[in-house]
PDB file with one MODEL, atoms N, CA, C and O in Angstrom:
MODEL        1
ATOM      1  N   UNK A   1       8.017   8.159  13.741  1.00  0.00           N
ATOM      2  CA  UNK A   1       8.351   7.770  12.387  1.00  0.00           C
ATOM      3  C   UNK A   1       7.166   8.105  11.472  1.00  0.00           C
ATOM      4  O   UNK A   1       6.148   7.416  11.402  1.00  0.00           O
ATOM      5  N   UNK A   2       7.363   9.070  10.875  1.00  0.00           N
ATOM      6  CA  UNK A   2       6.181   9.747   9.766  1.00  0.00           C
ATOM      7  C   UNK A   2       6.535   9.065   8.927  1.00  0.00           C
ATOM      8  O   UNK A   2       7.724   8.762   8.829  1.00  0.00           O
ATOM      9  N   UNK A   3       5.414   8.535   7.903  1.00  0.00           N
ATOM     10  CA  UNK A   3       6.068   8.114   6.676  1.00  0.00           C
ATOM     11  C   UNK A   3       5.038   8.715   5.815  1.00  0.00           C
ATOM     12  O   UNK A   3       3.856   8.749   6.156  1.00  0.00           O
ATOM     13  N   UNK A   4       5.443   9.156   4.782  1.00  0.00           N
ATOM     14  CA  UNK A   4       4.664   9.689   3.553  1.00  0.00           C
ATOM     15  C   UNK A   4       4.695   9.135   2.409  1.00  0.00           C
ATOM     16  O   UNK A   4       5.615   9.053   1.596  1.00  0.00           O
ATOM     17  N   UNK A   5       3.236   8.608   2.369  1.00  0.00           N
ATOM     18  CA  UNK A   5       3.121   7.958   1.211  1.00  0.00           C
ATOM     19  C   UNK A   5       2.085   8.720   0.124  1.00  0.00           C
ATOM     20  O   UNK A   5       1.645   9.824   0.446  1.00  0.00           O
ATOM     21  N   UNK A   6       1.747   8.206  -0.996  1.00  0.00           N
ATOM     22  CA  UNK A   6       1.621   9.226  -2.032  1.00  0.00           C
ATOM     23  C   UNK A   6      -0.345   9.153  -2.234  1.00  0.00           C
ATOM     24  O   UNK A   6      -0.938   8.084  -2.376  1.00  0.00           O
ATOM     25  N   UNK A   7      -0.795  10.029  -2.211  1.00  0.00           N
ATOM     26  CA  UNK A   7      -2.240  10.164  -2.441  1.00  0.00           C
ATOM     27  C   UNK A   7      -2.771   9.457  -3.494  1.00  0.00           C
ATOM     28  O   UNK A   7      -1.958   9.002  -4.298  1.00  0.00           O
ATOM     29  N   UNK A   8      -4.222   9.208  -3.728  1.00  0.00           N
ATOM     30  CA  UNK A   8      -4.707   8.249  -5.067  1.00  0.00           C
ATOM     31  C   UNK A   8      -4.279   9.409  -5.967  1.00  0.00           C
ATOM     32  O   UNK A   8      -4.038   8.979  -7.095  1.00  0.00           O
ATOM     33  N   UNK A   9      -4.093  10.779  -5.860  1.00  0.00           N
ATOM     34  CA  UNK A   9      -3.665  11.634  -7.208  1.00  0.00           C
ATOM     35  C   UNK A   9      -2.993  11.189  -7.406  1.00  0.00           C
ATOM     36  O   UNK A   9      -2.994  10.662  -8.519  1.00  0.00           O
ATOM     37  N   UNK A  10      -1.315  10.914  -6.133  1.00  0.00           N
ATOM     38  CA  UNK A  10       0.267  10.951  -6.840  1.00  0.00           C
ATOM     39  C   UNK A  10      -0.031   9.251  -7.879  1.00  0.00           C
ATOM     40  O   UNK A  10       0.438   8.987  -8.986  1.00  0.00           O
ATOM     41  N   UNK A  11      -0.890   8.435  -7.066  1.00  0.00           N
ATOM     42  CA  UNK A  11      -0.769   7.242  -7.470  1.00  0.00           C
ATOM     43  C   UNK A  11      -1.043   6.998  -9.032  1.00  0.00           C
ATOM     44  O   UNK A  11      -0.449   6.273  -9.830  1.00  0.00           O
ATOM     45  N   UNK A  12      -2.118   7.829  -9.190  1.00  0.00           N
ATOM     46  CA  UNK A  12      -2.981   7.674 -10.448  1.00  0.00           C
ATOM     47  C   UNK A  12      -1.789   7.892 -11.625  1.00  0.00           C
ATOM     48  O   UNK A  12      -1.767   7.452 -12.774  1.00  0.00           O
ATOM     49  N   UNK A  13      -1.013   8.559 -11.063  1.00  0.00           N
ATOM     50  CA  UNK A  13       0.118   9.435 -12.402  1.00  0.00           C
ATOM     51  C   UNK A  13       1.682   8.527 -12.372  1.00  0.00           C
ATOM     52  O   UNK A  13       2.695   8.864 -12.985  1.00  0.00           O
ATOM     53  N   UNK A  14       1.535   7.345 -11.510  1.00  0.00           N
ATOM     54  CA  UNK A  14       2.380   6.693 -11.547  1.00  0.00           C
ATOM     55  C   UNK A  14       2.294   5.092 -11.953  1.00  0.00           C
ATOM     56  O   UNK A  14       1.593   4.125 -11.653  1.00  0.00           O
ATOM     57  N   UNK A  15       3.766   5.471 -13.077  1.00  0.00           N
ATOM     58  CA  UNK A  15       3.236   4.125 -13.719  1.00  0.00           C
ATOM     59  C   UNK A  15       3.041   2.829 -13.327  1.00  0.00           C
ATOM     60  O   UNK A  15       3.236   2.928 -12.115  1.00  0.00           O
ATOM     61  N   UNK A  16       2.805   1.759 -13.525  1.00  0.00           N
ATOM     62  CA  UNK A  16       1.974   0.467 -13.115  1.00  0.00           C
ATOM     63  C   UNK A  16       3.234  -0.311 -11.697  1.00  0.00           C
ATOM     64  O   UNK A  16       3.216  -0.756 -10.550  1.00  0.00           O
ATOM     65  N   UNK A  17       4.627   0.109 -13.396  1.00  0.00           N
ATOM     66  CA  UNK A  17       5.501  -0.991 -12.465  1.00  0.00           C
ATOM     67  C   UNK A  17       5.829  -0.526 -10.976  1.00  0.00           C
ATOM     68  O   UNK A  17       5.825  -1.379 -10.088  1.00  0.00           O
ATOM     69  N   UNK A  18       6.096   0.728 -10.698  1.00  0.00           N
ATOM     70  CA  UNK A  18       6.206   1.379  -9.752  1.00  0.00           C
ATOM     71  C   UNK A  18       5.106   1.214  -8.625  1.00  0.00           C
ATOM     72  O   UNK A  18       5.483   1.273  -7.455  1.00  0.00           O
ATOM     73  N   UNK A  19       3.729   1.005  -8.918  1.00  0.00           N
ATOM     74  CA  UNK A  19       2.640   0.961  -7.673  1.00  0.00           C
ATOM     75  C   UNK A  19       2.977  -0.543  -7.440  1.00  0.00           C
ATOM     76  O   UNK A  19       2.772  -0.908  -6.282  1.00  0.00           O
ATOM     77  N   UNK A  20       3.420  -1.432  -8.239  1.00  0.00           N
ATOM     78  CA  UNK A  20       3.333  -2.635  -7.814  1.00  0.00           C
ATOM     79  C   UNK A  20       4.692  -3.242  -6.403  1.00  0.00           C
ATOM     80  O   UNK A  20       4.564  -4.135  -5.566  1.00  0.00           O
ATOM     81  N   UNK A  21       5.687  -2.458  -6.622  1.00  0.00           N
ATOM     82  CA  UNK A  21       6.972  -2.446  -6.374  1.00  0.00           C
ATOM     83  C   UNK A  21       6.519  -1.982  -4.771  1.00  0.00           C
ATOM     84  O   UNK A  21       6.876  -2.677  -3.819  1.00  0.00           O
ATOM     85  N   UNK A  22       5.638  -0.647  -4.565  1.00  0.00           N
ATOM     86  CA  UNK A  22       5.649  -0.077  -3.416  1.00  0.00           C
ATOM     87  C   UNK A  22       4.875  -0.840  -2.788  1.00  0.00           C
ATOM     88  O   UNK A  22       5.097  -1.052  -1.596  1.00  0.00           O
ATOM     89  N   UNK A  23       3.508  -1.584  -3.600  1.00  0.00           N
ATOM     90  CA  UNK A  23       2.619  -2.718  -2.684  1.00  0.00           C
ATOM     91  C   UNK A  23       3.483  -4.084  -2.328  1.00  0.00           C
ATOM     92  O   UNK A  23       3.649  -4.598  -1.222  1.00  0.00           O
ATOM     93  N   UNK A  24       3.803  -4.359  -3.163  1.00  0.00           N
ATOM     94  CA  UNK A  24       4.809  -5.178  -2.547  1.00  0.00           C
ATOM     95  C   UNK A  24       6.288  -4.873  -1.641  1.00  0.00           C
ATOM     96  O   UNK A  24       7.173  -5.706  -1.448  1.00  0.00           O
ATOM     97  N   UNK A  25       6.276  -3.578  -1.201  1.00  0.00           N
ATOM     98  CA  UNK A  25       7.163  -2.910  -0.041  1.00  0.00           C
ATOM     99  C   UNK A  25       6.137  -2.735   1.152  1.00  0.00           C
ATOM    100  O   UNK A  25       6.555  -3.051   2.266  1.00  0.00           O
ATOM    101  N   UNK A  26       5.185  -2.390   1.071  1.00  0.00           N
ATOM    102  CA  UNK A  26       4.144  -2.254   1.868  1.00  0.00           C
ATOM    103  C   UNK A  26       3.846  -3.609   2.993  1.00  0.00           C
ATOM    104  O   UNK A  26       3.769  -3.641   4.221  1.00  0.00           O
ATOM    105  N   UNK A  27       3.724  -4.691   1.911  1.00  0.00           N
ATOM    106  CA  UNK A  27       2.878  -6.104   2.370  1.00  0.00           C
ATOM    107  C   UNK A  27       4.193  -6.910   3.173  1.00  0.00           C
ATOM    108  O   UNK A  27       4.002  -7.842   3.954  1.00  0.00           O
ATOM    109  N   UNK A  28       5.476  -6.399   2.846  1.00  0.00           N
ATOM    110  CA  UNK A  28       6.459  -6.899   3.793  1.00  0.00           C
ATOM    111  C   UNK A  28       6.625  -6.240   5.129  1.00  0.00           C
ATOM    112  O   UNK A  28       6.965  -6.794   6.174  1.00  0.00           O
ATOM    113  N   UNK A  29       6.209  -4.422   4.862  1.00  0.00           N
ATOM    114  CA  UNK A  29       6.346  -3.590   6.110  1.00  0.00           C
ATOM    115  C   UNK A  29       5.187  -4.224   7.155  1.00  0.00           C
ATOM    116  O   UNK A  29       5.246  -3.848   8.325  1.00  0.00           O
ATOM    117  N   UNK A  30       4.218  -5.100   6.796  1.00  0.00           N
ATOM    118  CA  UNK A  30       3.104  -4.966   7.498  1.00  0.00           C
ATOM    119  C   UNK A  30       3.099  -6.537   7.970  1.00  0.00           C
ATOM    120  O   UNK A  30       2.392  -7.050   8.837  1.00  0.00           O
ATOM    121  N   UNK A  31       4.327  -7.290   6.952  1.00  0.00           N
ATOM    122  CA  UNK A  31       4.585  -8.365   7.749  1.00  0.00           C
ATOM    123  C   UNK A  31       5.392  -8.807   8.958  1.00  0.00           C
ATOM    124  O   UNK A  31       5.292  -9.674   9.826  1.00  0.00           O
ATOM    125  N   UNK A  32       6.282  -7.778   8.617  1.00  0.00           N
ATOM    126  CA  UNK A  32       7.424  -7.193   9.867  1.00  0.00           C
ATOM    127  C   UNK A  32       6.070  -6.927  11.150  1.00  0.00           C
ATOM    128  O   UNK A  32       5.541  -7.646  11.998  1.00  0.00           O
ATOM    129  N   UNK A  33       5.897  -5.321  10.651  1.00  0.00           N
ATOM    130  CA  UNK A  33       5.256  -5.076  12.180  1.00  0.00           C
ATOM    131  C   UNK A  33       4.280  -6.730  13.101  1.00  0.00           C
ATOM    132  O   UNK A  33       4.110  -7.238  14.210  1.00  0.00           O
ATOM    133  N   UNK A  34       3.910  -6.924  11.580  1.00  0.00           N
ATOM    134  CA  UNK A  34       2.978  -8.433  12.595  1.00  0.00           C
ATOM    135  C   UNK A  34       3.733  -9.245  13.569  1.00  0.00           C
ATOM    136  O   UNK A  34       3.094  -9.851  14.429  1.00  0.00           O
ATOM    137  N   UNK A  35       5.312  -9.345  13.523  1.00  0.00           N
ATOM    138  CA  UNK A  35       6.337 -10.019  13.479  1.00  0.00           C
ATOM    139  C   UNK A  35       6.649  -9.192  14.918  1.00  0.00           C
ATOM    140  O   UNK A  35       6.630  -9.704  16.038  1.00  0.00           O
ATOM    141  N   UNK A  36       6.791  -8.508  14.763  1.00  0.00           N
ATOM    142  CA  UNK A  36       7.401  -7.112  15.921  1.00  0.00           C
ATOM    143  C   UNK A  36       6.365  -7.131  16.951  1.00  0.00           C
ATOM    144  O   UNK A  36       6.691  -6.878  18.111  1.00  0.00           O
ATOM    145  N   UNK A  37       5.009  -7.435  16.623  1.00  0.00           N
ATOM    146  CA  UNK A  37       3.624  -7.246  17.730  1.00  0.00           C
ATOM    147  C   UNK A  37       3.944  -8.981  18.545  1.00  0.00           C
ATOM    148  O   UNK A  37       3.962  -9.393  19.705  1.00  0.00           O
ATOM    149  N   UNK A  38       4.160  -9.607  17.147  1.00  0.00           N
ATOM    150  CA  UNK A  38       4.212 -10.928  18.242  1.00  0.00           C
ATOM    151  C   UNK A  38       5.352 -11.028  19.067  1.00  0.00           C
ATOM    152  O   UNK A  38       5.200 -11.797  20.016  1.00  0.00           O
ATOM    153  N   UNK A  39       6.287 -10.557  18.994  1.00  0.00           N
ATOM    154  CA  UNK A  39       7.341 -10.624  19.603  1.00  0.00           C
ATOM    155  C   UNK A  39       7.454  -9.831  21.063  1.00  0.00           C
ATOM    156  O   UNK A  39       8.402  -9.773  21.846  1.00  0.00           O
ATOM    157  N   UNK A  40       5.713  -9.060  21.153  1.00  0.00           N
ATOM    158  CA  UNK A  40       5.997  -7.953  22.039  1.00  0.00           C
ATOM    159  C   UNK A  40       6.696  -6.817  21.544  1.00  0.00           C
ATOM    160  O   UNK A  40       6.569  -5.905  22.361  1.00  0.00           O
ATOM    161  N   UNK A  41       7.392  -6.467  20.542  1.00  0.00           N
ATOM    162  CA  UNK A  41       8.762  -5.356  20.491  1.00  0.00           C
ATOM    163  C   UNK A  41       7.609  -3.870  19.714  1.00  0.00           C
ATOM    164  O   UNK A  41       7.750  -2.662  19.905  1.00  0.00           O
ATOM    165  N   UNK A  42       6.679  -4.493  18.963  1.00  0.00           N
ATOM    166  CA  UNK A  42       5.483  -3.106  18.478  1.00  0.00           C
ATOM    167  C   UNK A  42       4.892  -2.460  19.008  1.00  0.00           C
ATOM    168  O   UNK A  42       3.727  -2.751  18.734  1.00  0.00           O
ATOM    169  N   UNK A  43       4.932  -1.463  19.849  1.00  0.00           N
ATOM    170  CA  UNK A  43       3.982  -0.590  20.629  1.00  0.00           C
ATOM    171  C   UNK A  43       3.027   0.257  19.520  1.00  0.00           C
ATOM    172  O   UNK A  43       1.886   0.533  19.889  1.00  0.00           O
ATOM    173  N   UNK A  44       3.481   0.697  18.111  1.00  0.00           N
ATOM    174  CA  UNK A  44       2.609   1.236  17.067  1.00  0.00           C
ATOM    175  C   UNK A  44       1.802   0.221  16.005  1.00  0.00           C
ATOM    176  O   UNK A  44       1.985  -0.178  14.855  1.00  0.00           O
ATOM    177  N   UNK A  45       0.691   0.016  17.175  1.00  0.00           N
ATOM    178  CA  UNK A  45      -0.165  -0.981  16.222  1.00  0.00           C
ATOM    179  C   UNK A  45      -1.638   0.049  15.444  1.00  0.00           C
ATOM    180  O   UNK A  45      -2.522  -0.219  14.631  1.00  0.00           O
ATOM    181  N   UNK A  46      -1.377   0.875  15.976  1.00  0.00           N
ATOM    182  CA  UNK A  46      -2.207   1.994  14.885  1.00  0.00           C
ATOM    183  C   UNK A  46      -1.179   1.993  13.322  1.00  0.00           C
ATOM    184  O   UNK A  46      -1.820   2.177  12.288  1.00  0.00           O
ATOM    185  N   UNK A  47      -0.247   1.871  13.242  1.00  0.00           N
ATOM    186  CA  UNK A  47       0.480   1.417  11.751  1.00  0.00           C
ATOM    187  C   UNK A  47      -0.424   0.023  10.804  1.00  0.00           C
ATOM    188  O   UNK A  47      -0.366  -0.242   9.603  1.00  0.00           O
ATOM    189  N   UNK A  48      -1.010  -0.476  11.627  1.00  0.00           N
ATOM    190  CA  UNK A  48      -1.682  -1.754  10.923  1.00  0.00           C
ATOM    191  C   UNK A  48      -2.868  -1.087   9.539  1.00  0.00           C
ATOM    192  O   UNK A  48      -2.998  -1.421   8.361  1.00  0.00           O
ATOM    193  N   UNK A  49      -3.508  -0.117  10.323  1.00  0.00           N
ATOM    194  CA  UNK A  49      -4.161   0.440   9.976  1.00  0.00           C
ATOM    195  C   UNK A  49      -3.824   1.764   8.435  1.00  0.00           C
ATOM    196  O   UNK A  49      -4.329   2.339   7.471  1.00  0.00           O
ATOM    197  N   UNK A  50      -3.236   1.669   8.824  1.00  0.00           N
ATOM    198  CA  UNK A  50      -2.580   2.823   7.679  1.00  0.00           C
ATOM    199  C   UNK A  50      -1.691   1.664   6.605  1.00  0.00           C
ATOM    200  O   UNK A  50      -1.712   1.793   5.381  1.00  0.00           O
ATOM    201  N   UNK A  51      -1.192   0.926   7.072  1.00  0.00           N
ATOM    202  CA  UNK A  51      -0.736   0.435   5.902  1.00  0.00           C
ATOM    203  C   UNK A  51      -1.719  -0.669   5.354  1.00  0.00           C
ATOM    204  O   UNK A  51      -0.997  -1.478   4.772  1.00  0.00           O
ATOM    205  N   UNK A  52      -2.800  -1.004   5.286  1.00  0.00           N
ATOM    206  CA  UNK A  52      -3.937  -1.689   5.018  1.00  0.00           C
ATOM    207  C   UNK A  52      -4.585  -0.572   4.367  1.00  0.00           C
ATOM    208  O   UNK A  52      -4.842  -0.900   3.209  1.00  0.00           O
ATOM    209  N   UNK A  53      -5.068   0.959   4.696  1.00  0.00           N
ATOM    210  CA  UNK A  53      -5.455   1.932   3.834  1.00  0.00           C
ATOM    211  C   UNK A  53      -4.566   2.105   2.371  1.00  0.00           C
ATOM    212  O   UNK A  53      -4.972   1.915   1.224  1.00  0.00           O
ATOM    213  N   UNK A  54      -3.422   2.466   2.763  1.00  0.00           N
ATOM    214  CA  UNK A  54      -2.679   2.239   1.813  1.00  0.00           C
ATOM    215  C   UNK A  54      -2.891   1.238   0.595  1.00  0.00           C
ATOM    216  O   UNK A  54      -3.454   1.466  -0.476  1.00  0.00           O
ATOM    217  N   UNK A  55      -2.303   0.095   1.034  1.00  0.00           N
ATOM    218  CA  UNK A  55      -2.449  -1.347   0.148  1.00  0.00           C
ATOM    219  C   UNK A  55      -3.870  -0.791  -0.109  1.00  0.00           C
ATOM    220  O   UNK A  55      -3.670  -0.470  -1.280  1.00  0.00           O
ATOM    221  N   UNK A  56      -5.281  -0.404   0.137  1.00  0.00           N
ATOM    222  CA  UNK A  56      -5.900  -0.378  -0.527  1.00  0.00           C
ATOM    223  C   UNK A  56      -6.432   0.394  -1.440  1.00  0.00           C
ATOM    224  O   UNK A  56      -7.347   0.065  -2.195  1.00  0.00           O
ATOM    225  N   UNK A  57      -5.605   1.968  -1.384  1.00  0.00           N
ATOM    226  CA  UNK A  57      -5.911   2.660  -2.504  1.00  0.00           C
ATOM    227  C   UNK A  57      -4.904   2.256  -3.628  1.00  0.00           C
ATOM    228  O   UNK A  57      -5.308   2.514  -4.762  1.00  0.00           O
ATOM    229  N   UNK A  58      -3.735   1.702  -3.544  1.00  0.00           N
ATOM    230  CA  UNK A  58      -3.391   1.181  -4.529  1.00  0.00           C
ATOM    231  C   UNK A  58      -3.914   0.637  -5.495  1.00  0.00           C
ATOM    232  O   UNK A  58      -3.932   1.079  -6.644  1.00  0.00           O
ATOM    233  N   UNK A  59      -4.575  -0.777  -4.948  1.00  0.00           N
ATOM    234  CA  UNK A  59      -5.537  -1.713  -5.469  1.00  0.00           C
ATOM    235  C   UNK A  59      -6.708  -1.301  -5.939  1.00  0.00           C
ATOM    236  O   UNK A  59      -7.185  -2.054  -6.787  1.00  0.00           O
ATOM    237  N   UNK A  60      -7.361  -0.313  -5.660  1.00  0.00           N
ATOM    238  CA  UNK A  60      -8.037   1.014  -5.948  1.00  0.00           C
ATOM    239  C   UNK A  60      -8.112   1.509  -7.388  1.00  0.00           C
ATOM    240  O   UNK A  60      -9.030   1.346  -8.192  1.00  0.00           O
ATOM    241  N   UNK A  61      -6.874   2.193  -7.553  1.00  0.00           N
ATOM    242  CA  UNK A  61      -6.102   2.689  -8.658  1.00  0.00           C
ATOM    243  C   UNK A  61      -5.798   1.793  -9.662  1.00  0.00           C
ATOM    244  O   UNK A  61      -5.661   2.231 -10.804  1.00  0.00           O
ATOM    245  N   UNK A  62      -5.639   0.342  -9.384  1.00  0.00           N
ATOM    246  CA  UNK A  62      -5.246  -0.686 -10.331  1.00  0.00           C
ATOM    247  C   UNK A  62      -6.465  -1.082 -11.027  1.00  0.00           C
ATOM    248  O   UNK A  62      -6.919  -1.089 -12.171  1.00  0.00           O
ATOM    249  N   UNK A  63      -6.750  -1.362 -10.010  1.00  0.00           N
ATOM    250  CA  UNK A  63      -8.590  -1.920 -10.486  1.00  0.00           C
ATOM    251  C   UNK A  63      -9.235  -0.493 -11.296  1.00  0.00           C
ATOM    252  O   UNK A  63     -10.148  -0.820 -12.054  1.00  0.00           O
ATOM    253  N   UNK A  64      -9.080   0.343 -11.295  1.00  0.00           N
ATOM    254  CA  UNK A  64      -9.762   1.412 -12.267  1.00  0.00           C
ATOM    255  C   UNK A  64      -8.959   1.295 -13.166  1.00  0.00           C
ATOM    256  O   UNK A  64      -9.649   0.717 -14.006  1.00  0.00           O
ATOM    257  N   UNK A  65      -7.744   1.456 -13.719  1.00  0.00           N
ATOM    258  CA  UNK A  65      -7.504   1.333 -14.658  1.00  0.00           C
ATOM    259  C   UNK A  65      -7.403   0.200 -15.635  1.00  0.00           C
ATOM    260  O   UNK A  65      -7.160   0.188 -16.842  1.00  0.00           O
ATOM    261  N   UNK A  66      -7.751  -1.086 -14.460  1.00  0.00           N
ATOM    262  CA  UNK A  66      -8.159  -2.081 -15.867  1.00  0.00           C
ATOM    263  C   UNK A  66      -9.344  -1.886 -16.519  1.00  0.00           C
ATOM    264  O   UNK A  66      -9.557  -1.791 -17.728  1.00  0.00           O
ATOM    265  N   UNK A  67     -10.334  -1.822 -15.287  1.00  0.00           N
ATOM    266  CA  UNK A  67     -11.659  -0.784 -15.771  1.00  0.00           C
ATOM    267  C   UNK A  67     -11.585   0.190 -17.273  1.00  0.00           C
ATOM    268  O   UNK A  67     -12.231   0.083 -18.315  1.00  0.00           O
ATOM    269  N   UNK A  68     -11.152   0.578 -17.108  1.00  0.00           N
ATOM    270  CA  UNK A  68     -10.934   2.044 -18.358  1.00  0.00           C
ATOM    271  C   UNK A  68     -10.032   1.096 -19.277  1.00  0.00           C
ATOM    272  O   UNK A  68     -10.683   0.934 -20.309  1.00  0.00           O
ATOM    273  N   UNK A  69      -8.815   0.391 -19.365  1.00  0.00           N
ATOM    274  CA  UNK A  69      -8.687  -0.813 -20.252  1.00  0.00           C
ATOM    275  C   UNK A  69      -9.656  -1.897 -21.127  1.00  0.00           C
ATOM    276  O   UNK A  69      -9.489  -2.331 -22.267  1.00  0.00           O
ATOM    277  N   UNK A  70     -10.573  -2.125 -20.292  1.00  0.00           N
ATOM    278  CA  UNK A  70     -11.542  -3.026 -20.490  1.00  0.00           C
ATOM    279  C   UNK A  70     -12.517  -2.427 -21.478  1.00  0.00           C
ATOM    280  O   UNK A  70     -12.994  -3.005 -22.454  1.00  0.00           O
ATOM    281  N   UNK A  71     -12.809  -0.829 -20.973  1.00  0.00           N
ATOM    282  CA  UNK A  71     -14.063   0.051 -21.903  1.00  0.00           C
ATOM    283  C   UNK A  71     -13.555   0.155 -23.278  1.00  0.00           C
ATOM    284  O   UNK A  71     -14.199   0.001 -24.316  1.00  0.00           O
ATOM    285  N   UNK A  72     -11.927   0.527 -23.097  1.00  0.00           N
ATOM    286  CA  UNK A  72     -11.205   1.092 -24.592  1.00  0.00           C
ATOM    287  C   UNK A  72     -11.001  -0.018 -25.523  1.00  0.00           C
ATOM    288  O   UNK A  72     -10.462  -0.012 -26.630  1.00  0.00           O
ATOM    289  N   UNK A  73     -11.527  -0.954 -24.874  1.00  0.00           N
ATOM    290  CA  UNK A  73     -10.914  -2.255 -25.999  1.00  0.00           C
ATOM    291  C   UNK A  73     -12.026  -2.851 -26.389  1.00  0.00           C
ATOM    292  O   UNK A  73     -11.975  -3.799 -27.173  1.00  0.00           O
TER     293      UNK A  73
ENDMDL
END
């Protein structure tokens, strides 16, 4: 199961409501797998890892642009 998710470029060019929507798709995928490991049923616990990278270039991207909000005002 490849999943492709979008680089800090695609992120940067996408608007707010949208990164928030996918972090909060993210933080449920990663509550599942936690869910799936305890259960025994997760053999892909290298996924923990990638979706924690993820969630954090998001947060990344958010946090700079309040940054650059903060300068312009």
């Amino acid at each position: 199961m490849a999943e492709e998710w979008p680089t800090a470029k695609e992120l940067r060019a996408m608007p707010e409501p949208d990164m928030r929507a996918q972090l909060e798709k993210l933080y449920r995928e990663i509550w599942q797998a936690r869910q799936k490991t305890a259960e025994g049923a997760q053999t892909q616990t290298h996924r923990f890892s990638a979706f924690r990278r993820q969630i954090a270039r998001i947060h990344t991207v958010l946090n700079q642009r309040r940054r650059q909000a903060a300068v312009k005002a």
